[in-house]
Short mmCIF file of C-alpha atoms in Angstrom, two decimals:
data_model
loop_
_atom_site.label_atom_id
_atom_site.label_comp_id
_atom_site.label_asym_id
_atom_site.label_seq_id
_atom_site.Cartn_x
_atom_site.Cartn_y
_atom_site.Cartn_z
CA MET A 196 -28.81 -2.56 6.72
CA ASN A 197 -31.55 -2.76 4.10
CA LEU A 198 -33.47 0.48 3.52
CA ILE A 199 -36.58 -0.84 5.30
CA ASP A 200 -34.49 -1.78 8.36
CA PHE A 201 -34.10 1.88 9.32
CA PHE A 202 -37.85 2.28 9.71
CA ASP A 203 -38.32 -1.11 11.37
CA LYS A 204 -35.68 -0.33 13.99
CA SER A 205 -37.40 2.91 15.00
CA ALA A 206 -40.79 1.15 15.06
CA ARG A 207 -39.41 -1.38 17.53
CA LEU A 208 -37.78 1.28 19.71
CA TYR A 209 -40.56 3.87 19.63
CA PRO A 210 -43.86 2.05 18.92
CA ASN A 211 -45.99 4.72 20.65
CA ARG A 212 -44.29 7.74 19.10
CA VAL A 213 -46.11 9.68 16.38
CA ALA A 214 -44.66 8.62 13.02
CA ALA A 215 -46.79 10.58 10.55
CA ILE A 216 -49.41 13.33 10.48
CA PHE A 217 -51.62 14.19 7.51
CA GLU A 218 -54.33 16.79 7.88
CA ASP A 219 -56.36 15.69 10.96
CA ARG A 220 -55.12 12.10 11.10
CA GLN A 221 -51.99 10.74 12.75
CA TRP A 222 -50.25 7.37 12.83
CA LEU A 223 -48.07 5.98 15.60
CA TYR A 224 -45.02 3.95 14.62
CA ARG A 225 -46.84 0.76 15.58
CA ASP A 226 -49.72 1.74 13.28
CA VAL A 227 -47.42 2.36 10.32
CA LEU A 228 -45.54 -0.87 11.03
CA ASP A 229 -48.76 -2.90 11.11
CA LEU A 230 -50.09 -1.42 7.87
CA ALA A 231 -46.74 -1.71 6.05
CA THR A 232 -46.36 -5.32 7.23
CA ARG A 233 -49.85 -6.23 6.02
CA ILE A 234 -49.26 -4.54 2.66
CA GLY A 235 -45.97 -6.40 2.34
CA ASN A 236 -47.62 -9.74 3.13
CA GLY A 237 -50.42 -8.99 0.66
CA LEU A 238 -47.86 -8.31 -2.02
CA ARG A 239 -46.00 -11.51 -1.18
CA SER A 240 -49.29 -13.39 -1.58
CA ALA A 241 -49.56 -11.79 -5.03
CA ASP A 242 -46.12 -13.21 -5.91
CA VAL A 243 -44.14 -10.03 -5.32
CA SER A 244 -40.58 -10.96 -4.39
CA ALA A 245 -37.04 -9.76 -4.85
CA ASP A 246 -36.72 -7.64 -8.01
CA THR A 247 -40.48 -7.27 -8.62
CA LYS A 248 -41.12 -3.68 -9.75
CA CYS A 249 -43.97 -1.91 -7.95
CA ALA A 250 -44.88 1.63 -8.98
CA VAL A 251 -46.61 4.27 -6.87
CA LEU A 252 -48.41 7.10 -8.70
CA SER A 253 -49.69 9.62 -6.21
CA ARG A 254 -49.32 13.10 -4.89
CA ASN A 255 -48.18 13.31 -1.29
CA ASP A 256 -50.36 10.87 0.63
CA PRO A 257 -49.57 8.87 3.78
CA ILE A 258 -51.08 5.62 2.49
CA ALA A 259 -49.08 5.94 -0.72
CA PHE A 260 -45.92 6.42 1.29
CA ILE A 261 -46.70 3.53 3.65
CA SER A 262 -47.35 1.43 0.53
CA MET A 263 -43.74 2.09 -0.43
CA LEU A 264 -42.67 0.66 2.93
CA GLY A 265 -44.84 -2.37 2.18
CA ILE A 266 -43.11 -2.82 -1.16
CA LEU A 267 -39.75 -2.85 0.61
CA LYS A 268 -41.07 -5.35 3.17
CA ALA A 269 -41.99 -7.70 0.31
CA GLN A 270 -38.42 -7.21 -1.02
CA GLY A 271 -39.89 -5.54 -4.07
CA VAL A 272 -38.49 -2.54 -5.93
CA TRP A 273 -40.17 0.85 -5.50
CA VAL A 274 -40.74 2.76 -8.75
CA PRO A 275 -41.88 6.31 -7.87
CA LEU A 276 -44.05 8.19 -10.37
CA ASN A 277 -44.92 11.88 -10.11
CA PRO A 278 -48.42 12.87 -11.35
CA SER A 279 -46.94 16.19 -12.48
CA ASN A 280 -44.83 14.44 -15.10
CA ALA A 281 -46.07 13.89 -18.64
CA LYS A 282 -48.41 10.88 -18.82
CA SER A 283 -46.47 9.52 -21.79
CA GLN A 284 -43.31 9.51 -19.67
CA SER A 285 -45.02 7.63 -16.84
CA MET A 286 -46.48 5.11 -19.29
CA HIS A 287 -43.03 4.56 -20.77
CA ILE A 288 -41.61 3.91 -17.29
CA LEU A 289 -44.29 1.33 -16.51
CA ASN A 290 -43.41 -0.66 -19.62
CA ALA A 291 -39.65 -0.08 -19.84
CA PHE A 292 -39.09 -0.82 -16.15
CA ASP A 293 -41.18 -4.02 -16.21
CA VAL A 294 -43.64 -2.84 -13.55
CA GLU A 295 -46.00 -5.58 -12.26
CA VAL A 296 -47.89 -3.69 -9.51
CA LEU A 297 -49.37 -0.19 -9.67
CA PHE A 298 -50.49 1.73 -6.60
CA PHE A 299 -52.42 4.81 -7.73
CA GLU A 300 -54.43 7.63 -6.20
CA LYS A 301 -58.10 7.99 -7.09
CA GLU A 302 -57.34 11.17 -9.04
CA GLU A 303 -55.18 9.09 -11.41
CA GLU A 304 -57.76 6.38 -12.08
CA ASP A 305 -58.09 7.36 -15.77
CA PHE A 306 -54.34 6.96 -16.21
CA ALA A 307 -54.42 3.62 -14.37
CA ARG A 308 -57.22 2.47 -16.65
CA ALA A 309 -55.14 3.38 -19.70
CA ALA A 310 -52.16 1.58 -18.16
CA LYS A 311 -54.24 -1.58 -17.86
CA GLU A 312 -54.67 -1.50 -21.64
CA GLU A 313 -51.16 -0.36 -22.58
CA CYS A 314 -49.04 -2.16 -19.97
CA PRO A 315 -49.79 -5.90 -20.08
CA GLY A 316 -47.09 -6.62 -17.51
CA ILE A 317 -49.08 -5.04 -14.68
CA LYS A 318 -50.87 -7.80 -12.75
CA LEU A 319 -52.17 -5.94 -9.70
CA PHE A 320 -53.79 -2.51 -9.29
CA LEU A 321 -54.34 -0.96 -5.83
CA CYS A 322 -55.95 2.42 -5.08
CA VAL A 323 -54.44 4.28 -2.14
CA ASN A 324 -57.28 6.67 -1.31
CA GLY A 325 -60.65 5.43 -2.49
CA PRO A 326 -62.72 2.69 -4.18
CA SER A 327 -61.88 1.78 -7.76
CA THR A 328 -63.17 -0.69 -10.30
CA LEU A 329 -59.56 -1.48 -11.23
CA GLY A 330 -58.57 -3.00 -7.93
CA ALA A 331 -58.86 -3.03 -4.16
CA THR A 332 -58.47 -0.01 -1.88
CA VAL A 333 -55.22 -0.35 0.07
CA GLU A 334 -56.37 -0.08 3.70
CA PRO A 335 -59.31 -2.54 3.64
CA TRP A 336 -57.30 -4.87 1.39
CA ALA A 337 -54.38 -4.75 3.81
CA ALA A 338 -56.68 -5.38 6.80
CA SER A 339 -57.38 -8.87 5.45
CA GLN A 340 -53.67 -9.73 5.17
CA SER A 341 -51.47 -11.38 7.77
CA PRO A 342 -49.94 -9.07 10.42
CA GLU A 343 -47.01 -11.42 11.02
CA PRO A 344 -43.62 -9.99 10.05
CA GLN A 345 -41.60 -11.93 7.50
CA PRO A 346 -37.81 -12.11 7.76
CA SER A 347 -35.81 -10.53 4.96
CA PRO A 348 -32.14 -11.34 4.39
CA TRP A 349 -29.55 -8.60 4.36
CA ALA A 350 -29.16 -7.81 0.67
CA PRO A 351 -26.77 -4.88 0.16
CA GLU A 352 -26.69 -5.19 -3.63
CA ALA A 353 -30.41 -5.82 -4.07
CA LEU A 354 -32.44 -3.14 -5.82
CA CYS A 355 -34.88 -1.23 -3.63
CA TRP A 356 -35.53 1.87 -5.77
CA LEU A 357 -35.78 2.18 -9.56
CA ARG A 358 -36.39 5.77 -10.56
CA GLY A 359 -36.57 7.44 -13.94
CA THR A 360 -34.22 10.32 -14.57
CA GLY A 361 -35.69 13.68 -15.52
CA GLY A 362 -36.19 12.76 -19.16
CA THR A 363 -35.87 16.33 -20.48
CA THR A 364 -33.77 15.11 -23.41
CA GLY A 365 -35.50 11.96 -24.56
CA LEU A 366 -36.98 9.05 -22.63
CA PRO A 367 -35.97 8.62 -18.98
CA LYS A 368 -33.34 6.10 -17.96
CA GLY A 369 -33.95 3.87 -14.95
CA VAL A 370 -31.52 4.45 -12.11
CA MET A 371 -30.96 1.26 -10.09
CA ASN A 372 -30.43 2.17 -6.44
CA THR A 373 -29.51 -0.56 -3.97
CA ASN A 374 -29.78 -1.02 -0.24
CA ARG A 375 -26.07 -0.23 0.00
CA ASN A 376 -26.63 3.11 -1.76
CA PHE A 377 -29.22 4.13 0.80
CA GLU A 378 -27.24 2.73 3.71
CA THR A 379 -24.37 5.03 2.67
CA MET A 380 -26.76 7.95 2.24
CA MET A 381 -28.29 7.35 5.68
CA ALA A 382 -24.82 7.25 7.20
CA ASN A 383 -24.03 10.61 5.62
CA PHE A 384 -27.14 12.22 7.07
CA ARG A 385 -26.73 10.66 10.50
CA ALA A 386 -23.18 12.02 10.58
CA THR A 387 -24.12 15.54 9.54
CA LEU A 388 -27.65 16.47 10.70
CA SER A 389 -27.91 17.58 14.31
CA PHE A 390 -31.12 17.71 16.38
CA ASP A 391 -31.85 18.32 20.06
CA GLU A 392 -34.55 15.62 20.00
CA ALA A 393 -36.33 13.38 17.49
CA PRO A 394 -36.78 15.49 14.34
CA VAL A 395 -40.06 16.76 12.93
CA TYR A 396 -39.82 16.81 9.14
CA LEU A 397 -42.22 18.74 6.90
CA ALA A 398 -42.71 16.88 3.60
CA CYS A 399 -44.22 19.46 1.26
CA ALA A 400 -42.00 18.73 -1.75
CA PRO A 401 -43.03 15.67 -3.85
CA LEU A 402 -42.58 12.35 -2.05
CA SER A 403 -41.52 10.82 -5.36
CA HIS A 404 -38.18 12.67 -5.14
CA THR A 405 -35.77 13.98 -2.49
CA ALA A 406 -38.55 14.47 0.06
CA ALA A 407 -39.04 10.70 0.14
CA VAL A 408 -35.37 10.15 0.87
CA LEU A 409 -35.47 12.64 3.74
CA SER A 410 -38.66 11.06 5.03
CA MET A 411 -36.77 7.79 5.36
CA VAL A 412 -33.98 9.67 7.14
CA THR A 413 -36.66 10.99 9.52
CA PHE A 414 -38.02 7.51 10.18
CA GLY A 415 -34.47 6.25 10.70
CA MET A 416 -34.07 8.85 13.48
CA GLY A 417 -37.40 8.01 15.12
CA GLY A 418 -38.84 11.34 14.01
CA THR A 419 -42.26 12.56 12.92
CA LEU A 420 -43.26 13.12 9.32
CA ILE A 421 -45.70 15.98 8.60
CA ILE A 422 -47.18 15.38 5.13
CA HIS A 423 -48.63 18.14 2.99
CA ARG A 424 -50.48 17.18 -0.18
CA LYS A 425 -48.39 19.67 -2.16
CA PHE A 426 -46.25 22.75 -1.67
CA GLU A 427 -48.14 25.91 -0.83
CA ALA A 428 -46.10 28.83 0.50
CA GLN A 429 -48.52 30.03 3.17
CA ALA A 430 -49.31 26.50 4.38
CA THR A 431 -45.58 25.77 4.67
CA LEU A 432 -44.82 28.89 6.72
CA LYS A 433 -47.78 28.26 9.03
CA ALA A 434 -46.85 24.60 9.53
CA ILE A 435 -43.26 25.37 10.53
CA GLN A 436 -44.60 27.47 13.40
CA ALA A 437 -47.64 25.40 14.36
CA ARG A 438 -46.01 21.96 14.14
CA LYS A 439 -42.63 23.09 15.53
CA VAL A 440 -40.91 21.69 12.45
CA SER A 441 -37.20 21.02 12.98
CA PHE A 442 -36.29 20.45 9.35
CA VAL A 443 -37.72 20.91 5.90
CA TYR A 444 -36.48 20.46 2.36
CA LEU A 445 -37.36 22.59 -0.66
CA PRO A 446 -35.82 23.29 -4.07
CA PRO A 447 -34.68 26.88 -4.76
CA THR A 448 -37.78 27.92 -6.71
CA ALA A 449 -40.02 27.05 -3.75
CA ILE A 450 -37.71 28.93 -1.39
CA TYR A 451 -38.02 31.98 -3.64
CA SER A 452 -41.78 31.66 -3.32
CA LEU A 453 -41.55 31.63 0.48
CA LEU A 454 -39.31 34.69 0.50
CA SER A 455 -41.75 36.60 -1.73
CA GLN A 456 -44.62 36.20 0.76
CA PRO A 457 -45.47 39.60 2.25
CA ASN A 458 -45.86 38.10 5.75
CA VAL A 459 -42.76 35.88 5.69
CA HIS A 460 -41.27 37.76 8.68
CA GLU A 461 -44.34 37.26 10.84
CA PHE A 462 -43.85 33.57 11.72
CA ASP A 463 -41.80 31.86 14.43
CA TYR A 464 -39.04 29.71 12.93
CA SER A 465 -37.16 29.03 16.18
CA SER A 466 -37.87 25.27 15.99
CA LEU A 467 -35.90 24.91 12.73
CA ARG A 468 -32.49 23.28 12.94
CA HIS A 469 -32.01 22.54 9.23
CA PHE A 470 -33.66 24.14 6.21
CA ILE A 471 -32.30 21.85 3.50
CA TYR A 472 -32.03 23.06 -0.07
CA GLY A 473 -30.71 21.38 -3.19
CA ALA A 474 -31.78 19.80 -6.50
CA ALA A 475 -30.72 22.93 -8.41
CA PRO A 476 -28.34 25.89 -7.99
CA ILE A 477 -29.63 28.61 -5.69
CA SER A 478 -29.20 32.36 -6.03
CA SER A 479 -26.60 33.53 -3.50
CA THR A 480 -28.59 36.74 -3.02
CA LYS A 481 -31.75 34.85 -2.15
CA LEU A 482 -29.80 32.39 0.01
CA HIS A 483 -28.49 35.33 2.04
CA GLU A 484 -32.07 36.56 2.37
CA ALA A 485 -33.18 33.10 3.52
CA ILE A 486 -30.54 33.12 6.26
CA ASP A 487 -31.82 36.52 7.38
CA VAL A 488 -35.41 35.28 7.45
CA PHE A 489 -35.14 31.71 8.79
CA GLY A 490 -31.95 32.06 10.81
CA PRO A 491 -28.59 30.25 10.56
CA VAL A 492 -30.22 26.95 9.59
CA MET A 493 -29.76 26.78 5.82
CA THR A 494 -28.22 23.43 4.89
CA GLN A 495 -27.18 22.35 1.42
CA VAL A 496 -27.04 18.82 0.06
CA TYR A 497 -25.89 17.96 -3.44
CA GLY A 498 -26.38 14.70 -5.26
CA GLN A 499 -28.21 12.98 -8.10
CA THR A 500 -30.55 10.04 -8.36
CA GLU A 501 -27.48 8.07 -9.44
CA VAL A 502 -25.67 9.08 -6.23
CA PRO A 503 -28.60 9.88 -3.92
CA THR A 504 -28.72 13.22 -2.19
CA SER A 505 -25.47 13.25 -0.26
CA VAL A 506 -22.40 13.68 -2.45
CA THR A 507 -21.56 16.95 -0.68
CA TYR A 508 -22.89 18.72 2.40
CA MET A 509 -22.75 22.30 3.64
CA SER A 510 -23.77 22.83 7.26
CA PRO A 511 -25.47 25.92 8.65
CA ALA A 512 -22.15 26.97 10.20
CA ASP A 513 -20.41 26.64 6.82
CA HIS A 514 -22.60 29.47 5.52
CA LEU A 515 -21.05 31.84 8.06
CA SER A 516 -17.64 33.40 8.67
CA GLU A 517 -15.81 33.07 11.97
CA ASP A 518 -17.33 36.33 13.22
CA GLY A 519 -20.86 35.02 12.59
CA SER A 520 -21.52 37.11 9.49
CA VAL A 521 -22.70 35.53 6.25
CA ASN A 522 -19.78 34.25 4.15
CA GLU A 523 -20.74 35.69 0.77
CA LYS A 524 -18.26 33.62 -1.23
CA ARG A 525 -19.23 30.40 0.49
CA LEU A 526 -22.88 30.89 -0.51
CA LEU A 527 -21.83 29.89 -4.03
CA SER A 528 -20.50 26.52 -2.83
CA CYS A 529 -22.27 23.16 -2.64
CA GLY A 530 -20.17 22.23 0.39
CA LYS A 531 -17.51 19.65 1.14
CA PRO A 532 -17.61 15.94 0.31
CA ALA A 533 -19.99 14.20 2.72
CA PRO A 534 -18.36 11.91 5.32
CA PHE A 535 -19.08 8.64 3.49
CA SER A 536 -18.74 9.92 -0.09
CA ARG A 537 -15.57 9.64 -2.16
CA VAL A 538 -15.53 12.72 -4.39
CA ALA A 539 -12.98 14.16 -6.82
CA LEU A 540 -12.73 16.48 -9.83
CA MET A 541 -11.56 15.00 -13.13
CA ASP A 542 -10.54 16.33 -16.54
CA ASP A 543 -11.57 14.78 -19.86
CA SER A 544 -8.47 12.55 -19.94
CA GLY A 545 -9.27 10.90 -16.62
CA LYS A 546 -6.76 12.85 -14.53
CA LEU A 547 -7.78 14.33 -11.20
CA VAL A 548 -7.33 18.10 -11.18
CA PRO A 549 -5.70 20.11 -8.36
CA PRO A 550 -7.51 22.66 -6.16
CA GLY A 551 -8.51 25.76 -8.08
CA SER A 552 -8.79 23.98 -11.43
CA ILE A 553 -12.13 23.18 -13.07
CA GLY A 554 -13.03 19.54 -13.53
CA GLU A 555 -16.07 17.29 -13.58
CA ILE A 556 -17.40 16.09 -10.22
CA VAL A 557 -16.91 12.32 -10.05
CA VAL A 558 -17.89 9.89 -7.29
CA GLN A 559 -16.87 6.43 -6.11
CA GLY A 560 -18.04 4.15 -3.32
CA GLY A 561 -21.21 2.85 -1.75
CA LEU A 562 -23.31 5.82 -2.84
CA VAL A 563 -22.98 5.06 -6.57
CA MET A 564 -25.92 3.37 -8.32
CA LYS A 565 -25.77 -0.15 -9.67
CA GLY A 566 -26.32 1.20 -13.18
CA TYR A 567 -29.09 2.15 -15.59
CA TYR A 568 -31.79 -0.48 -15.98
CA LYS A 569 -31.28 -2.54 -19.14
CA ASN A 570 -28.95 0.14 -20.52
CA PRO A 571 -25.33 -1.01 -20.28
CA GLU A 572 -24.20 1.57 -22.86
CA ALA A 573 -25.44 4.51 -20.80
CA THR A 574 -24.01 2.90 -17.66
CA ALA A 575 -20.60 2.56 -19.27
CA GLU A 576 -20.72 6.16 -20.51
CA VAL A 577 -21.09 7.61 -17.01
CA SER A 578 -18.63 5.15 -15.44
CA THR A 579 -15.41 5.83 -17.35
CA TYR A 580 -12.09 5.64 -15.49
CA GLY A 581 -13.82 3.79 -12.63
CA TRP A 582 -15.78 6.80 -11.37
CA HIS A 583 -19.39 7.91 -11.71
CA HIS A 584 -19.48 11.09 -13.79
CA THR A 585 -22.07 13.63 -12.63
CA GLY A 586 -21.83 15.96 -15.64
CA ASP A 587 -21.30 18.92 -13.28
CA LEU A 588 -18.20 21.10 -13.70
CA ALA A 589 -16.70 22.54 -10.53
CA TYR A 590 -13.56 23.64 -8.73
CA GLN A 591 -12.44 23.10 -5.13
CA ASP A 592 -10.94 25.83 -2.97
CA GLU A 593 -8.08 25.52 -0.50
CA ASP A 594 -10.52 24.79 2.35
CA GLY A 595 -12.08 21.84 0.53
CA PHE A 596 -15.32 23.53 -0.51
CA ILE A 597 -16.60 22.66 -3.99
CA TYR A 598 -18.09 25.31 -6.30
CA ILE A 599 -20.22 24.10 -9.21
CA CYS A 600 -19.69 26.13 -12.38
CA ASP A 601 -22.40 24.50 -14.48
CA ARG A 602 -23.57 21.42 -16.30
CA LYS A 603 -20.83 20.17 -18.60
CA LYS A 604 -23.12 20.05 -21.65
CA GLU A 605 -24.77 23.43 -21.05
CA MET A 606 -21.76 25.71 -21.31
CA ILE A 607 -22.32 28.58 -23.76
CA ILE A 608 -19.57 29.33 -26.31
CA THR A 609 -20.10 32.90 -27.47
CA GLY A 610 -17.57 34.68 -29.68
CA GLY A 611 -14.92 32.16 -28.64
CA TYR A 612 -15.52 32.67 -24.91
CA ASN A 613 -16.74 29.93 -22.59
CA VAL A 614 -19.59 31.23 -20.43
CA TYR A 615 -21.25 29.19 -17.70
CA PRO A 616 -24.99 29.95 -17.50
CA LEU A 617 -24.99 29.55 -13.74
CA GLU A 618 -22.79 32.58 -13.06
CA VAL A 619 -24.98 34.73 -15.32
CA GLU A 620 -28.10 33.42 -13.58
CA GLN A 621 -26.58 34.40 -10.24
CA ALA A 622 -26.25 37.98 -11.51
CA VAL A 623 -29.78 38.10 -12.93
CA LEU A 624 -31.28 36.61 -9.75
CA SER A 625 -29.59 39.26 -7.61
CA HIS A 626 -31.85 41.93 -9.15
CA PRO A 627 -34.60 42.70 -6.61
CA ALA A 628 -37.36 42.49 -9.25
CA VAL A 629 -36.44 39.00 -10.50
CA GLN A 630 -38.34 36.00 -9.14
CA ASP A 631 -36.55 33.32 -11.16
CA CYS A 632 -34.68 32.89 -14.43
CA ALA A 633 -32.92 30.62 -16.90
CA VAL A 634 -29.91 31.65 -18.98
CA VAL A 635 -29.32 29.83 -22.27
CA GLY A 636 -27.33 30.13 -25.45
CA VAL A 637 -29.40 30.94 -28.55
CA PRO A 638 -28.34 30.87 -32.22
CA ASP A 639 -26.64 34.05 -33.42
CA GLU A 640 -24.95 34.79 -36.77
CA LYS A 641 -22.28 37.01 -35.25
CA TRP A 642 -21.48 35.22 -31.96
CA GLY A 643 -22.38 31.62 -32.84
CA GLU A 644 -24.33 31.53 -29.60
CA ALA A 645 -25.67 34.60 -27.84
CA ILE A 646 -26.55 34.69 -24.15
CA LYS A 647 -30.26 35.08 -23.45
CA ALA A 648 -31.95 35.49 -20.08
CA VAL A 649 -35.52 34.21 -19.73
CA VAL A 650 -36.98 35.87 -16.66
CA GLU A 651 -39.94 35.68 -14.30
CA VAL A 652 -40.61 39.05 -12.65
CA LYS A 653 -41.88 39.26 -9.07
CA LYS A 654 -45.52 40.16 -8.65
CA GLY A 655 -45.94 43.89 -8.12
CA PHE A 656 -42.58 44.73 -9.74
CA SER A 657 -41.74 46.04 -13.21
CA LEU A 658 -38.51 45.54 -15.12
CA THR A 659 -37.30 46.39 -18.62
CA GLU A 660 -34.70 44.65 -20.74
CA ASP A 661 -32.41 47.69 -20.73
CA GLU A 662 -32.56 47.96 -16.94
CA LEU A 663 -31.66 44.31 -16.44
CA LEU A 664 -28.84 44.34 -19.03
CA ALA A 665 -27.26 47.40 -17.43
CA PHE A 666 -27.53 45.74 -14.03
CA CYS A 667 -25.87 42.54 -15.29
CA LYS A 668 -23.07 44.41 -17.04
CA ALA A 669 -22.12 46.04 -13.76
CA LYS A 670 -22.14 42.63 -12.09
CA VAL A 671 -20.37 40.33 -14.58
CA GLY A 672 -18.98 42.50 -17.38
CA SER A 673 -19.93 42.78 -21.03
CA VAL A 674 -18.86 39.30 -22.18
CA ARG A 675 -21.16 37.53 -19.70
CA THR A 676 -24.02 40.00 -19.92
CA PRO A 677 -27.00 38.61 -21.86
CA LYS A 678 -27.51 40.04 -25.33
CA SER A 679 -31.29 39.89 -24.85
CA VAL A 680 -34.00 39.21 -22.29
CA ASP A 681 -37.36 37.49 -22.68
CA PHE A 682 -39.93 37.95 -19.93
CA ILE A 683 -42.16 34.98 -19.22
CA ASP A 684 -45.07 34.33 -16.85
CA GLU A 685 -43.79 30.93 -15.74
CA LEU A 686 -40.65 28.97 -16.52
CA PRO A 687 -40.94 25.25 -17.28
CA ARG A 688 -40.22 23.14 -14.20
CA SER A 689 -39.77 19.45 -13.53
CA GLY A 690 -41.92 17.46 -11.16
CA ALA A 691 -39.28 18.15 -8.49
CA GLY A 692 -39.62 21.91 -9.02
CA LYS A 693 -36.35 22.47 -10.88
CA VAL A 694 -36.26 25.01 -13.70
CA MET A 695 -35.68 22.97 -16.86
CA ARG A 696 -33.04 25.03 -18.61
CA LYS A 697 -32.81 22.50 -21.44
CA GLU A 698 -36.49 22.95 -22.22
CA VAL A 699 -36.03 26.71 -22.29
CA ARG A 700 -33.06 26.36 -24.63
CA LYS A 701 -34.86 23.94 -26.94
CA HIS A 702 -37.50 26.56 -27.70
CA TYR A 703 -34.89 28.75 -29.40
CA TRP A 704 -33.22 25.97 -31.42
CA THR A 705 -36.25 24.24 -32.97
CA ALA A 706 -35.71 25.91 -36.37
CA GLU A 707 -31.96 25.22 -36.45
CA THR A 708 -30.24 22.35 -38.19
CA ARG A 709 -27.59 22.30 -35.46
CA ASN A 710 -28.02 22.34 -31.69
CA VAL A 711 -24.75 24.01 -30.67
#
């Protein structure tokens, strides 16, 4: 099936079911289908066809998301842009990815105006939530288009999503995801997620990232999408109770924010079946706390844009031991290979490593991207030995669970010892006064690299360097204990909410002639 087919099938089966809710407005499946069809036909009339790149620059907004469905109906390629990203990065994507159509929210009109000057390839501008001098407003424009559905051929290898990678080390690469990639991903989620009835999904993470993928999973299951403009801890907790949300996705930093709310125990979370987390490693201490607060519903997914969202999966039951208690060791795992994902661990020579040995996570099969857009060198680099290389080092235990050690290129070599930042971060994050942290290697005359922890302290708590170092030494020993701690008000985060460890590290190496 093409990606759009999953929505279309639910719209045919459940036309009168609520598909989306935003603030005080709701859309039935038949409403979304009509608007998406009209948008698709309007784009076809503007010469959008297979392989035409159409970008959407908006915070979470139902019309912006339905516009994405319209792009797919026109057989175009969706290029998601996050307003939280640097404007220079978004402008680069528009040009480098050959974007011809730009949907934008009214709040980004100044950027769209600049794009009209700097991106000559863009032929059509559409505003999703208000009038603009640059182009038509989506809903009235769509109302004048044909409501008749247009047939689309099954195209498993056709592009449907072209997304820029994080871009923390240079300009972003364009990941080419196909209908087959998303068909495999949908199969993984349909095989693993379990609901008593049609799911209610709370989209409070950016719909330009994983939240969009899970929204399509929701539509594929005939569920209801609750859209929040952005993540706000109190609004999220209230919505889970009021809307009887059955699943939600958030990155670890947002989960930490929920857990720090003084009234987090006062809400009813009994409707939750899956609280999905991913995108970055999570503190095992805070994960245990989340299980205590939200119940046995925590669900991990691991993937990358190149292998979307479902390389591995860890169910709520996997977080527990046979007696129902929390399995402390298992909390450090990213789960087992998902049902339709071919996953292995590989050494630098291309040999697969046995259980217990550390290797790089590699993936084959329908989940793997088509490649990087107009970048065959980068594509070849991550595709050696016939596998997609994730850059994540891990080992697999005797029960098949995979444990990520760290990013391959972020290992710290200090005094001849290899130290993985992730295990040090786990120790730092287990301190009750720590909200979040990043552990990096910094230049040091004696050690080559010295371990430094950069820490956010919880509001209302105090913490000294000596206290934290003593705490870490008791947890991980002297070799892995940071040599120093810097306290910071807010760590740098990506548009998806991930702490950008590379950006933290770069701050300490700017005066060096070497970077290792």
